[in-house]
Amino acid sequence: MKKSTKFFFAKLSMSLLLPLGAVHATDSEQAVCSVENFQNCLNGVSSSVTNGAGLRMASAEYGDVARERSGKKGPDSHASAWRPGTGLAAGDDLGGSVFGLWSSYSYSDFDSDFVFQGSSLAYEADSHNVLTGFDRLLGNRVLLGLAMGYQWVDAETDFNGGGQESDGHTIAPYAALILSDIFSLDVSAGMSWVDYQQDRVSPADGTSIDADFDGDRWFFASNLNALVTSDAWVFGARVGYLHTDEKQDGYLETGSATSAAQGRLRTVTRRTIDLSQVVFGADVAYNMGAWEPYVMASYHNDLSRNDGTRAGGLPGSFSSVQPDDDDEIQINVGVRYYTSWGVSTTVEYQRVEDRAHFDSDTFMLTVRAAL
């Protein structure tokens, strides 16, 4: 697990202030969970706090696979108006069957500073996601495709002095149907197989407590899209639904004899975390020939959310391990570049706003070739 440097600088600042009469420096230092101050560590596993956000981040990535490749070419627009984000190059013949091969990479940095009953449940996480796939346009009305992916997440949890790493593989078929010159419908579904490893500082003796377990995740997503073009402008809108569900195996933590004798090792039973979400969004792009800058905004509302805390994780007095807010706004800005030989590249930045105590930044790169 990665080690944060924030505690080092906090201790350094306290040591500099102490000679000046900062009488509370020792108390502040002891509030930090660390190997040296292990009594301050909460006896809770990392997954009880981080998995809800991790599930939401991963599901959004896979749920947009079909949407990014559905739509309809406008009568007077650049061929990219098939759908912003498809990467179809100028000159593609949309009147027949078209094969597409694409690959994408995204990096996300997300964190939370949630505090419950005076105790911080803060964490920081990095996520790397690689997707690749291929699709075929049939009769200018139906798009069929298959995507495969790999995701790796590294989270650092301050409240227990440890963290969690996970990696998983995904397979996701997708399809889109052209309803008219304006409207299209897309759907995607998939399965992920995820491996988790986590560690934390024992509040009994400062030694390491470790665990590993597996999870099976599935998701379903669908969007109704609209697309209108006017000269070089491309306007889009969508309404969508996403549901994802992950079942995690139960496990028994391992640690020192002292941790075991004091009852610090947790037995976590099999648990389920899930999320249902509705999405409303709009985007606008301006075609400049080979270049096409764009901006998107979308509103996401959690219809239901079960973070699985009942299966264990934090001391029983913690009735909440995540903020109770249920919506967010995503802002995306990017640019697409189209070549004359059937290859396109998209670079995009995404920011999540309006989640209480939660921040997220994502950078994405997609390359697509029309075959």
mmCIF file of N, CA, C and O in Angstrom, residues 151-239:
data_model
loop_
_atom_site.group_PDB
_atom_site.id
_atom_site.type_symbol
_atom_site.label_atom_id
_atom_site.label_comp_id
_atom_site.label_asym_id
_atom_site.label_seq_id
_atom_site.Cartn_x
_atom_site.Cartn_y
_atom_site.Cartn_z
ATOM 1 N N GLN A 151 -9.026 -3.123 -14.293
ATOM 2 C CA GLN A 151 -8.997 -1.979 -13.392
ATOM 3 C C GLN A 151 -8.152 -2.307 -12.165
ATOM 4 O O GLN A 151 -8.221 -3.415 -11.620
ATOM 5 N N TRP A 152 -7.368 -1.323 -11.738
ATOM 6 C CA TRP A 152 -6.543 -1.451 -10.534
ATOM 7 C C TRP A 152 -6.784 -0.223 -9.659
ATOM 8 O O TRP A 152 -6.751 0.922 -10.136
ATOM 9 N N VAL A 153 -7.073 -0.440 -8.380
ATOM 10 C CA VAL A 153 -7.362 0.645 -7.440
ATOM 11 C C VAL A 153 -6.457 0.502 -6.218
ATOM 12 O O VAL A 153 -6.303 -0.598 -5.675
ATOM 13 N N ASP A 154 -5.863 1.605 -5.798
ATOM 14 C CA ASP A 154 -5.014 1.640 -4.605
ATOM 15 C C ASP A 154 -5.568 2.719 -3.680
ATOM 16 O O ASP A 154 -5.596 3.894 -4.040
ATOM 17 N N ALA A 155 -6.047 2.306 -2.503
ATOM 18 C CA ALA A 155 -6.656 3.235 -1.550
ATOM 19 C C ALA A 155 -5.869 3.253 -0.251
ATOM 20 O O ALA A 155 -5.390 2.213 0.217
ATOM 21 N N GLU A 156 -5.741 4.423 0.345
ATOM 22 C CA GLU A 156 -5.083 4.600 1.632
ATOM 23 C C GLU A 156 -6.113 5.099 2.639
ATOM 24 O O GLU A 156 -6.769 6.121 2.409
ATOM 25 N N THR A 157 -6.305 4.386 3.734
ATOM 26 C CA THR A 157 -7.330 4.712 4.724
ATOM 27 C C THR A 157 -6.679 5.222 6.004
ATOM 28 O O THR A 157 -6.004 4.472 6.717
ATOM 29 N N ASP A 158 -6.925 6.492 6.300
ATOM 30 C CA ASP A 158 -6.284 7.140 7.452
ATOM 31 C C ASP A 158 -6.773 6.581 8.780
ATOM 32 O O ASP A 158 -6.021 6.497 9.745
ATOM 33 N N PHE A 159 -8.050 6.206 8.856
ATOM 34 C CA PHE A 159 -8.642 5.866 10.149
ATOM 35 C C PHE A 159 -8.071 4.586 10.760
ATOM 36 O O PHE A 159 -8.149 4.383 11.968
ATOM 37 N N ASN A 160 -7.501 3.706 9.903
ATOM 38 C CA ASN A 160 -6.928 2.473 10.446
ATOM 39 C C ASN A 160 -5.454 2.297 10.095
ATOM 40 O O ASN A 160 -4.886 1.229 10.308
ATOM 41 N N GLY A 161 -4.851 3.336 9.543
ATOM 42 C CA GLY A 161 -3.428 3.306 9.241
ATOM 43 C C GLY A 161 -3.028 2.338 8.152
ATOM 44 O O GLY A 161 -1.865 1.944 8.068
ATOM 45 N N GLY A 162 -3.953 1.942 7.308
ATOM 46 C CA GLY A 162 -3.650 0.966 6.268
ATOM 47 C C GLY A 162 -4.222 1.346 4.934
ATOM 48 O O GLY A 162 -4.224 2.514 4.545
ATOM 49 N N GLY A 163 -4.712 0.362 4.224
ATOM 50 C CA GLY A 163 -5.271 0.629 2.913
ATOM 51 C C GLY A 163 -5.737 -0.636 2.241
ATOM 52 O O GLY A 163 -5.762 -1.717 2.835
ATOM 53 N N GLN A 164 -6.081 -0.476 0.957
ATOM 54 C CA GLN A 164 -6.629 -1.597 0.194
ATOM 55 C C GLN A 164 -6.200 -1.487 -1.261
ATOM 56 O O GLN A 164 -6.197 -0.401 -1.831
ATOM 57 N N GLU A 165 -5.823 -2.597 -1.843
ATOM 58 C CA GLU A 165 -5.560 -2.687 -3.268
ATOM 59 C C GLU A 165 -6.544 -3.672 -3.884
ATOM 60 O O GLU A 165 -6.873 -4.690 -3.274
ATOM 61 N N SER A 166 -7.007 -3.354 -5.071
ATOM 62 C CA SER A 166 -7.893 -4.275 -5.783
ATOM 63 C C SER A 166 -7.573 -4.240 -7.262
ATOM 64 O O SER A 166 -7.150 -3.209 -7.794
ATOM 65 N N ASP A 167 -7.763 -5.357 -7.911
ATOM 66 C CA ASP A 167 -7.628 -5.405 -9.353
ATOM 67 C C ASP A 167 -8.635 -6.404 -9.896
ATOM 68 O O ASP A 167 -8.966 -7.394 -9.240
ATOM 69 N N GLY A 168 -9.133 -6.115 -11.085
ATOM 70 C CA GLY A 168 -10.172 -6.970 -11.624
ATOM 71 C C GLY A 168 -10.255 -6.908 -13.134
ATOM 72 O O GLY A 168 -9.781 -5.953 -13.764
ATOM 73 N N HIS A 169 -10.852 -7.937 -13.716
ATOM 74 C CA HIS A 169 -11.044 -8.032 -15.157
ATOM 75 C C HIS A 169 -12.546 -7.986 -15.462
ATOM 76 O O HIS A 169 -13.360 -8.511 -14.698
ATOM 77 N N THR A 170 -12.881 -7.369 -16.585
ATOM 78 C CA THR A 170 -14.281 -7.164 -16.958
ATOM 79 C C THR A 170 -14.513 -7.586 -18.403
ATOM 80 O O THR A 170 -13.649 -7.379 -19.267
ATOM 81 N N ILE A 171 -15.670 -8.161 -18.657
ATOM 82 C CA ILE A 171 -16.132 -8.405 -20.016
ATOM 83 C C ILE A 171 -17.531 -7.824 -20.139
ATOM 84 O O ILE A 171 -18.374 -8.029 -19.250
ATOM 85 N N ALA A 172 -17.785 -7.057 -21.209
ATOM 86 C CA ALA A 172 -19.041 -6.304 -21.310
ATOM 87 C C ALA A 172 -19.512 -6.219 -22.762
ATOM 88 O O ALA A 172 -18.964 -5.448 -23.557
ATOM 89 N N PRO A 173 -20.512 -6.992 -23.159
ATOM 90 C CA PRO A 173 -21.138 -6.789 -24.467
ATOM 91 C C PRO A 173 -22.008 -5.538 -24.459
ATOM 92 O O PRO A 173 -22.516 -5.130 -23.404
ATOM 93 N N TYR A 174 -22.156 -4.899 -25.613
ATOM 94 C CA TYR A 174 -22.982 -3.692 -25.706
ATOM 95 C C TYR A 174 -23.650 -3.626 -27.073
ATOM 96 O O TYR A 174 -23.227 -4.280 -28.032
ATOM 97 N N ALA A 175 -24.714 -2.841 -27.143
ATOM 98 C CA ALA A 175 -25.477 -2.703 -28.379
ATOM 99 C C ALA A 175 -26.153 -1.347 -28.411
ATOM 100 O O ALA A 175 -26.374 -0.717 -27.370
ATOM 101 N N ALA A 176 -26.461 -0.885 -29.620
ATOM 102 C CA ALA A 176 -27.181 0.376 -29.796
ATOM 103 C C ALA A 176 -28.133 0.244 -30.973
ATOM 104 O O ALA A 176 -27.860 -0.476 -31.942
ATOM 105 N N LEU A 177 -29.257 0.924 -30.874
ATOM 106 C CA LEU A 177 -30.273 0.906 -31.918
ATOM 107 C C LEU A 177 -30.581 2.332 -32.333
ATOM 108 O O LEU A 177 -30.906 3.179 -31.484
ATOM 109 N N ILE A 178 -30.471 2.619 -33.623
ATOM 110 C CA ILE A 178 -30.808 3.934 -34.157
ATOM 111 C C ILE A 178 -32.320 4.003 -34.366
ATOM 112 O O ILE A 178 -32.884 3.258 -35.170
ATOM 113 N N LEU A 179 -32.984 4.876 -33.607
ATOM 114 C CA LEU A 179 -34.441 4.989 -33.678
ATOM 115 C C LEU A 179 -34.904 5.966 -34.744
ATOM 116 O O LEU A 179 -35.958 5.768 -35.359
ATOM 117 N N SER A 180 -34.136 7.039 -34.952
ATOM 118 C CA SER A 180 -34.491 8.064 -35.936
ATOM 119 C C SER A 180 -33.258 8.898 -36.212
ATOM 120 O O SER A 180 -32.160 8.596 -35.723
ATOM 121 N N ASP A 181 -33.411 9.976 -36.976
ATOM 122 C CA ASP A 181 -32.294 10.874 -37.235
ATOM 123 C C ASP A 181 -31.849 11.608 -35.969
ATOM 124 O O ASP A 181 -30.771 12.200 -35.946
ATOM 125 N N ILE A 182 -32.663 11.562 -34.925
ATOM 126 C CA ILE A 182 -32.336 12.272 -33.685
ATOM 127 C C ILE A 182 -32.070 11.309 -32.531
ATOM 128 O O ILE A 182 -31.123 11.494 -31.769
ATOM 129 N N PHE A 183 -32.875 10.270 -32.402
ATOM 130 C CA PHE A 183 -32.850 9.445 -31.197
ATOM 131 C C PHE A 183 -32.166 8.097 -31.422
ATOM 132 O O PHE A 183 -32.254 7.500 -32.497
ATOM 133 N N SER A 184 -31.513 7.636 -30.353
ATOM 134 C CA SER A 184 -30.922 6.299 -30.337
ATOM 135 C C SER A 184 -31.056 5.725 -28.937
ATOM 136 O O SER A 184 -31.177 6.457 -27.951
ATOM 137 N N LEU A 185 -31.010 4.402 -28.847
ATOM 138 C CA LEU A 185 -31.102 3.698 -27.571
ATOM 139 C C LEU A 185 -29.908 2.758 -27.467
ATOM 140 O O LEU A 185 -29.590 2.047 -28.424
ATOM 141 N N ASP A 186 -29.240 2.759 -26.323
ATOM 142 C CA ASP A 186 -28.109 1.858 -26.144
ATOM 143 C C ASP A 186 -28.260 1.069 -24.850
ATOM 144 O O ASP A 186 -28.981 1.467 -23.938
ATOM 145 N N VAL A 187 -27.572 -0.050 -24.800
ATOM 146 C CA VAL A 187 -27.595 -0.892 -23.612
ATOM 147 C C VAL A 187 -26.247 -1.599 -23.502
ATOM 148 O O VAL A 187 -25.627 -1.958 -24.504
ATOM 149 N N SER A 188 -25.776 -1.763 -22.282
ATOM 150 C CA SER A 188 -24.554 -2.525 -22.029
ATOM 151 C C SER A 188 -24.733 -3.293 -20.729
ATOM 152 O O SER A 188 -25.493 -2.895 -19.846
ATOM 153 N N ALA A 189 -24.018 -4.393 -20.619
ATOM 154 C CA ALA A 189 -24.066 -5.217 -19.410
ATOM 155 C C ALA A 189 -22.721 -5.916 -19.297
ATOM 156 O O ALA A 189 -21.982 -6.046 -20.284
ATOM 157 N N GLY A 190 -22.399 -6.372 -18.100
ATOM 158 C CA GLY A 190 -21.105 -7.016 -17.975
ATOM 159 C C GLY A 190 -20.862 -7.620 -16.607
ATOM 160 O O GLY A 190 -21.638 -7.438 -15.665
ATOM 161 N N MET A 191 -19.743 -8.350 -16.535
ATOM 162 C CA MET A 191 -19.303 -8.977 -15.300
ATOM 163 C C MET A 191 -17.851 -8.604 -15.035
ATOM 164 O O MET A 191 -17.052 -8.485 -15.951
ATOM 165 N N SER A 192 -17.528 -8.437 -13.740
ATOM 166 C CA SER A 192 -16.147 -8.189 -13.314
ATOM 167 C C SER A 192 -15.791 -9.173 -12.212
ATOM 168 O O SER A 192 -16.635 -9.493 -11.364
ATOM 169 N N TRP A 193 -14.557 -9.614 -12.240
ATOM 170 C CA TRP A 193 -14.030 -10.494 -11.208
ATOM 171 C C TRP A 193 -12.891 -9.748 -10.521
ATOM 172 O O TRP A 193 -11.871 -9.435 -11.159
ATOM 173 N N VAL A 194 -13.065 -9.463 -9.226
ATOM 174 C CA VAL A 194 -12.175 -8.546 -8.514
ATOM 175 C C VAL A 194 -11.479 -9.250 -7.364
ATOM 176 O O VAL A 194 -12.108 -10.016 -6.615
ATOM 177 N N ASP A 195 -10.172 -8.997 -7.216
ATOM 178 C CA ASP A 195 -9.382 -9.497 -6.092
ATOM 179 C C ASP A 195 -9.021 -8.321 -5.180
ATOM 180 O O ASP A 195 -8.593 -7.276 -5.667
ATOM 181 N N TYR A 196 -9.193 -8.511 -3.873
ATOM 182 C CA TYR A 196 -8.899 -7.470 -2.894
ATOM 183 C C TYR A 196 -7.809 -7.934 -1.930
ATOM 184 O O TYR A 196 -7.795 -9.086 -1.496
ATOM 185 N N GLN A 197 -6.910 -7.021 -1.597
ATOM 186 C CA GLN A 197 -5.934 -7.213 -0.518
ATOM 187 C C GLN A 197 -5.943 -5.951 0.336
ATOM 188 O O GLN A 197 -5.905 -4.849 -0.209
ATOM 189 N N GLN A 198 -6.000 -6.115 1.649
ATOM 190 C CA GLN A 198 -6.024 -4.942 2.515
ATOM 191 C C GLN A 198 -5.218 -5.203 3.787
ATOM 192 O O GLN A 198 -5.026 -6.349 4.204
ATOM 193 N N ASP A 199 -4.740 -4.126 4.370
ATOM 194 C CA ASP A 199 -3.999 -4.208 5.621
ATOM 195 C C ASP A 199 -4.370 -3.016 6.487
ATOM 196 O O ASP A 199 -4.913 -2.016 5.998
ATOM 197 N N ARG A 200 -4.078 -3.112 7.769
ATOM 198 C CA ARG A 200 -4.331 -2.033 8.706
ATOM 199 C C ARG A 200 -3.458 -2.215 9.952
ATOM 200 O O ARG A 200 -2.871 -3.286 10.162
ATOM 201 N N VAL A 201 -3.379 -1.153 10.745
ATOM 202 C CA VAL A 201 -2.600 -1.192 11.981
ATOM 203 C C VAL A 201 -3.480 -1.718 13.109
ATOM 204 O O VAL A 201 -4.600 -1.244 13.314
ATOM 205 N N SER A 202 -2.976 -2.694 13.849
ATOM 206 C CA SER A 202 -3.731 -3.249 14.967
ATOM 207 C C SER A 202 -3.774 -2.267 16.127
ATOM 208 O O SER A 202 -2.728 -1.772 16.573
ATOM 209 N N PRO A 203 -4.974 -1.944 16.647
ATOM 210 C CA PRO A 203 -5.069 -1.071 17.814
ATOM 211 C C PRO A 203 -4.657 -1.779 19.106
ATOM 212 O O PRO A 203 -4.674 -1.168 20.175
ATOM 213 N N ALA A 204 -4.247 -3.046 19.001
ATOM 214 C CA ALA A 204 -3.794 -3.795 20.177
ATOM 215 C C ALA A 204 -2.302 -3.621 20.417
ATOM 216 O O ALA A 204 -1.866 -3.388 21.546
ATOM 217 N N ASP A 205 -1.501 -3.730 19.330
ATOM 218 C CA ASP A 205 -0.048 -3.683 19.522
ATOM 219 C C ASP A 205 0.706 -2.998 18.386
ATOM 220 O O ASP A 205 1.933 -3.006 18.363
ATOM 221 N N GLY A 206 0.000 -2.424 17.396
ATOM 222 C CA GLY A 206 0.669 -1.708 16.317
ATOM 223 C C GLY A 206 1.192 -2.585 15.205
ATOM 224 O O GLY A 206 1.835 -2.083 14.276
ATOM 225 N N THR A 207 0.947 -3.880 15.265
ATOM 226 C CA THR A 207 1.369 -4.763 14.188
ATOM 227 C C THR A 207 0.365 -4.714 13.040
ATOM 228 O O THR A 207 -0.698 -4.092 13.141
ATOM 229 N N SER A 208 0.693 -5.402 11.955
ATOM 230 C CA SER A 208 -0.161 -5.377 10.775
ATOM 231 C C SER A 208 -1.234 -6.465 10.849
ATOM 232 O O SER A 208 -0.955 -7.604 11.229
ATOM 233 N N ILE A 209 -2.444 -6.084 10.469
ATOM 234 C CA ILE A 209 -3.551 -7.023 10.300
ATOM 235 C C ILE A 209 -3.870 -7.076 8.812
ATOM 236 O O ILE A 209 -4.068 -6.041 8.171
ATOM 237 N N ASP A 210 -3.920 -8.282 8.250
ATOM 238 C CA ASP A 210 -4.057 -8.439 6.805
ATOM 239 C C ASP A 210 -5.275 -9.276 6.447
ATOM 240 O O ASP A 210 -5.761 -10.080 7.259
ATOM 241 N N ALA A 211 -5.728 -9.098 5.210
ATOM 242 C CA ALA A 211 -6.855 -9.887 4.703
ATOM 243 C C ALA A 211 -6.861 -9.828 3.185
ATOM 244 O O ALA A 211 -6.352 -8.869 2.580
ATOM 245 N N ASP A 212 -7.430 -10.841 2.570
ATOM 246 C CA ASP A 212 -7.678 -10.816 1.130
ATOM 247 C C ASP A 212 -8.957 -11.588 0.848
ATOM 248 O O ASP A 212 -9.300 -12.538 1.557
ATOM 249 N N PHE A 213 -9.672 -11.149 -0.191
ATOM 250 C CA PHE A 213 -10.943 -11.775 -0.543
ATOM 251 C C PHE A 213 -11.259 -11.455 -1.992
ATOM 252 O O PHE A 213 -10.611 -10.607 -2.619
ATOM 253 N N ASP A 214 -12.262 -12.121 -2.546
ATOM 254 C CA ASP A 214 -12.672 -11.942 -3.937
ATOM 255 C C ASP A 214 -14.073 -11.364 -4.001
ATOM 256 O O ASP A 214 -14.871 -11.497 -3.062
ATOM 257 N N GLY A 215 -14.382 -10.754 -5.140
ATOM 258 C CA GLY A 215 -15.712 -10.224 -5.374
ATOM 259 C C GLY A 215 -16.148 -10.452 -6.809
ATOM 260 O O GLY A 215 -15.320 -10.422 -7.737
ATOM 261 N N ASP A 216 -17.440 -10.691 -7.005
ATOM 262 C CA ASP A 216 -18.040 -10.817 -8.336
ATOM 263 C C ASP A 216 -19.014 -9.661 -8.530
ATOM 264 O O ASP A 216 -19.937 -9.482 -7.729
ATOM 265 N N ARG A 217 -18.794 -8.892 -9.583
ATOM 266 C CA ARG A 217 -19.593 -7.693 -9.836
ATOM 267 C C ARG A 217 -20.286 -7.812 -11.188
ATOM 268 O O ARG A 217 -19.703 -8.288 -12.160
ATOM 269 N N TRP A 218 -21.539 -7.386 -11.262
ATOM 270 C CA TRP A 218 -22.224 -7.305 -12.537
ATOM 271 C C TRP A 218 -22.910 -5.955 -12.656
ATOM 272 O O TRP A 218 -23.201 -5.298 -11.648
ATOM 273 N N PHE A 219 -23.145 -5.508 -13.866
ATOM 274 C CA PHE A 219 -23.800 -4.213 -14.053
ATOM 275 C C PHE A 219 -24.670 -4.246 -15.305
ATOM 276 O O PHE A 219 -24.498 -5.062 -16.209
ATOM 277 N N PHE A 220 -25.620 -3.316 -15.324
ATOM 278 C CA PHE A 220 -26.489 -3.093 -16.472
ATOM 279 C C PHE A 220 -26.674 -1.595 -16.621
ATOM 280 O O PHE A 220 -26.887 -0.882 -15.634
ATOM 281 N N ALA A 221 -26.587 -1.094 -17.852
ATOM 282 C CA ALA A 221 -26.761 0.330 -18.101
ATOM 283 C C ALA A 221 -27.481 0.532 -19.428
ATOM 284 O O ALA A 221 -27.264 -0.221 -20.386
ATOM 285 N N SER A 222 -28.340 1.554 -19.483
ATOM 286 C CA SER A 222 -29.049 1.873 -20.711
ATOM 287 C C SER A 222 -29.276 3.375 -20.791
ATOM 288 O O SER A 222 -29.454 4.042 -19.757
ATOM 289 N N ASN A 223 -29.240 3.909 -22.017
ATOM 290 C CA ASN A 223 -29.416 5.344 -22.231
ATOM 291 C C ASN A 223 -30.291 5.592 -23.448
ATOM 292 O O ASN A 223 -30.167 4.899 -24.472
ATOM 293 N N LEU A 224 -31.167 6.578 -23.336
ATOM 294 C CA LEU A 224 -31.887 7.116 -24.486
ATOM 295 C C LEU A 224 -31.185 8.412 -24.867
ATOM 296 O O LEU A 224 -31.096 9.342 -24.057
ATOM 297 N N ASN A 225 -30.655 8.478 -26.089
ATOM 298 C CA ASN A 225 -29.833 9.607 -26.529
ATOM 299 C C ASN A 225 -30.542 10.419 -27.599
ATOM 300 O O ASN A 225 -31.316 9.889 -28.399
ATOM 301 N N ALA A 226 -30.245 11.718 -27.625
ATOM 302 C CA ALA A 226 -30.738 12.608 -28.676
ATOM 303 C C ALA A 226 -29.558 13.377 -29.247
ATOM 304 O O ALA A 226 -28.627 13.748 -28.510
ATOM 305 N N LEU A 227 -29.580 13.606 -30.558
ATOM 306 C CA LEU A 227 -28.486 14.307 -31.223
ATOM 307 C C LEU A 227 -29.033 15.216 -32.309
ATOM 308 O O LEU A 227 -29.806 14.776 -33.163
ATOM 309 N N VAL A 228 -28.659 16.488 -32.260
ATOM 310 C CA VAL A 228 -29.082 17.471 -33.251
ATOM 311 C C VAL A 228 -27.854 18.239 -33.708
ATOM 312 O O VAL A 228 -27.013 18.620 -32.882
ATOM 313 N N THR A 229 -27.725 18.465 -35.020
ATOM 314 C CA THR A 229 -26.601 19.219 -35.553
ATOM 315 C C THR A 229 -27.090 20.497 -36.224
ATOM 316 O O THR A 229 -28.190 20.547 -36.785
ATOM 317 N N SER A 230 -26.256 21.526 -36.158
ATOM 318 C CA SER A 230 -26.542 22.796 -36.823
ATOM 319 C C SER A 230 -25.222 23.376 -37.300
ATOM 320 O O SER A 230 -24.411 23.828 -36.492
ATOM 321 N N ASP A 231 -25.002 23.318 -38.609
ATOM 322 C CA ASP A 231 -23.717 23.717 -39.185
ATOM 323 C C ASP A 231 -22.599 22.913 -38.509
ATOM 324 O O ASP A 231 -22.624 21.701 -38.548
ATOM 325 N N ALA A 232 -21.671 23.592 -37.872
ATOM 326 C CA ALA A 232 -20.546 22.887 -37.236
ATOM 327 C C ALA A 232 -20.843 22.489 -35.801
ATOM 328 O O ALA A 232 -20.014 21.841 -35.153
ATOM 329 N N TRP A 233 -22.009 22.850 -35.288
ATOM 330 C CA TRP A 233 -22.355 22.542 -33.902
ATOM 331 C C TRP A 233 -23.034 21.181 -33.799
ATOM 332 O O TRP A 233 -23.857 20.808 -34.647
ATOM 333 N N VAL A 234 -22.703 20.441 -32.746
ATOM 334 C CA VAL A 234 -23.318 19.148 -32.464
ATOM 335 C C VAL A 234 -23.855 19.195 -31.031
ATOM 336 O O VAL A 234 -23.089 19.388 -30.080
ATOM 337 N N PHE A 235 -25.168 19.046 -30.874
ATOM 338 C CA PHE A 235 -25.812 19.111 -29.562
ATOM 339 C C PHE A 235 -26.351 17.730 -29.197
ATOM 340 O O PHE A 235 -27.021 17.077 -30.000
ATOM 341 N N GLY A 236 -26.078 17.304 -27.975
ATOM 342 C CA GLY A 236 -26.542 15.996 -27.527
ATOM 343 C C GLY A 236 -27.203 16.056 -26.169
ATOM 344 O O GLY A 236 -26.974 16.985 -25.382
ATOM 345 N N ALA A 237 -28.036 15.074 -25.877
ATOM 346 C CA ALA A 237 -28.677 14.951 -24.569
ATOM 347 C C ALA A 237 -28.956 13.477 -24.322
ATOM 348 O O ALA A 237 -29.021 12.671 -25.260
ATOM 349 N N ARG A 238 -29.134 13.110 -23.059
ATOM 350 C CA ARG A 238 -29.423 11.722 -22.731
ATOM 351 C C ARG A 238 -30.101 11.612 -21.380
ATOM 352 O O ARG A 238 -29.976 12.473 -20.511
ATOM 353 N N VAL A 239 -30.838 10.523 -21.203
ATOM 354 C CA VAL A 239 -31.355 10.108 -19.911
ATOM 355 C C VAL A 239 -31.021 8.630 -19.783
ATOM 356 O O VAL A 239 -31.190 7.861 -20.738
#
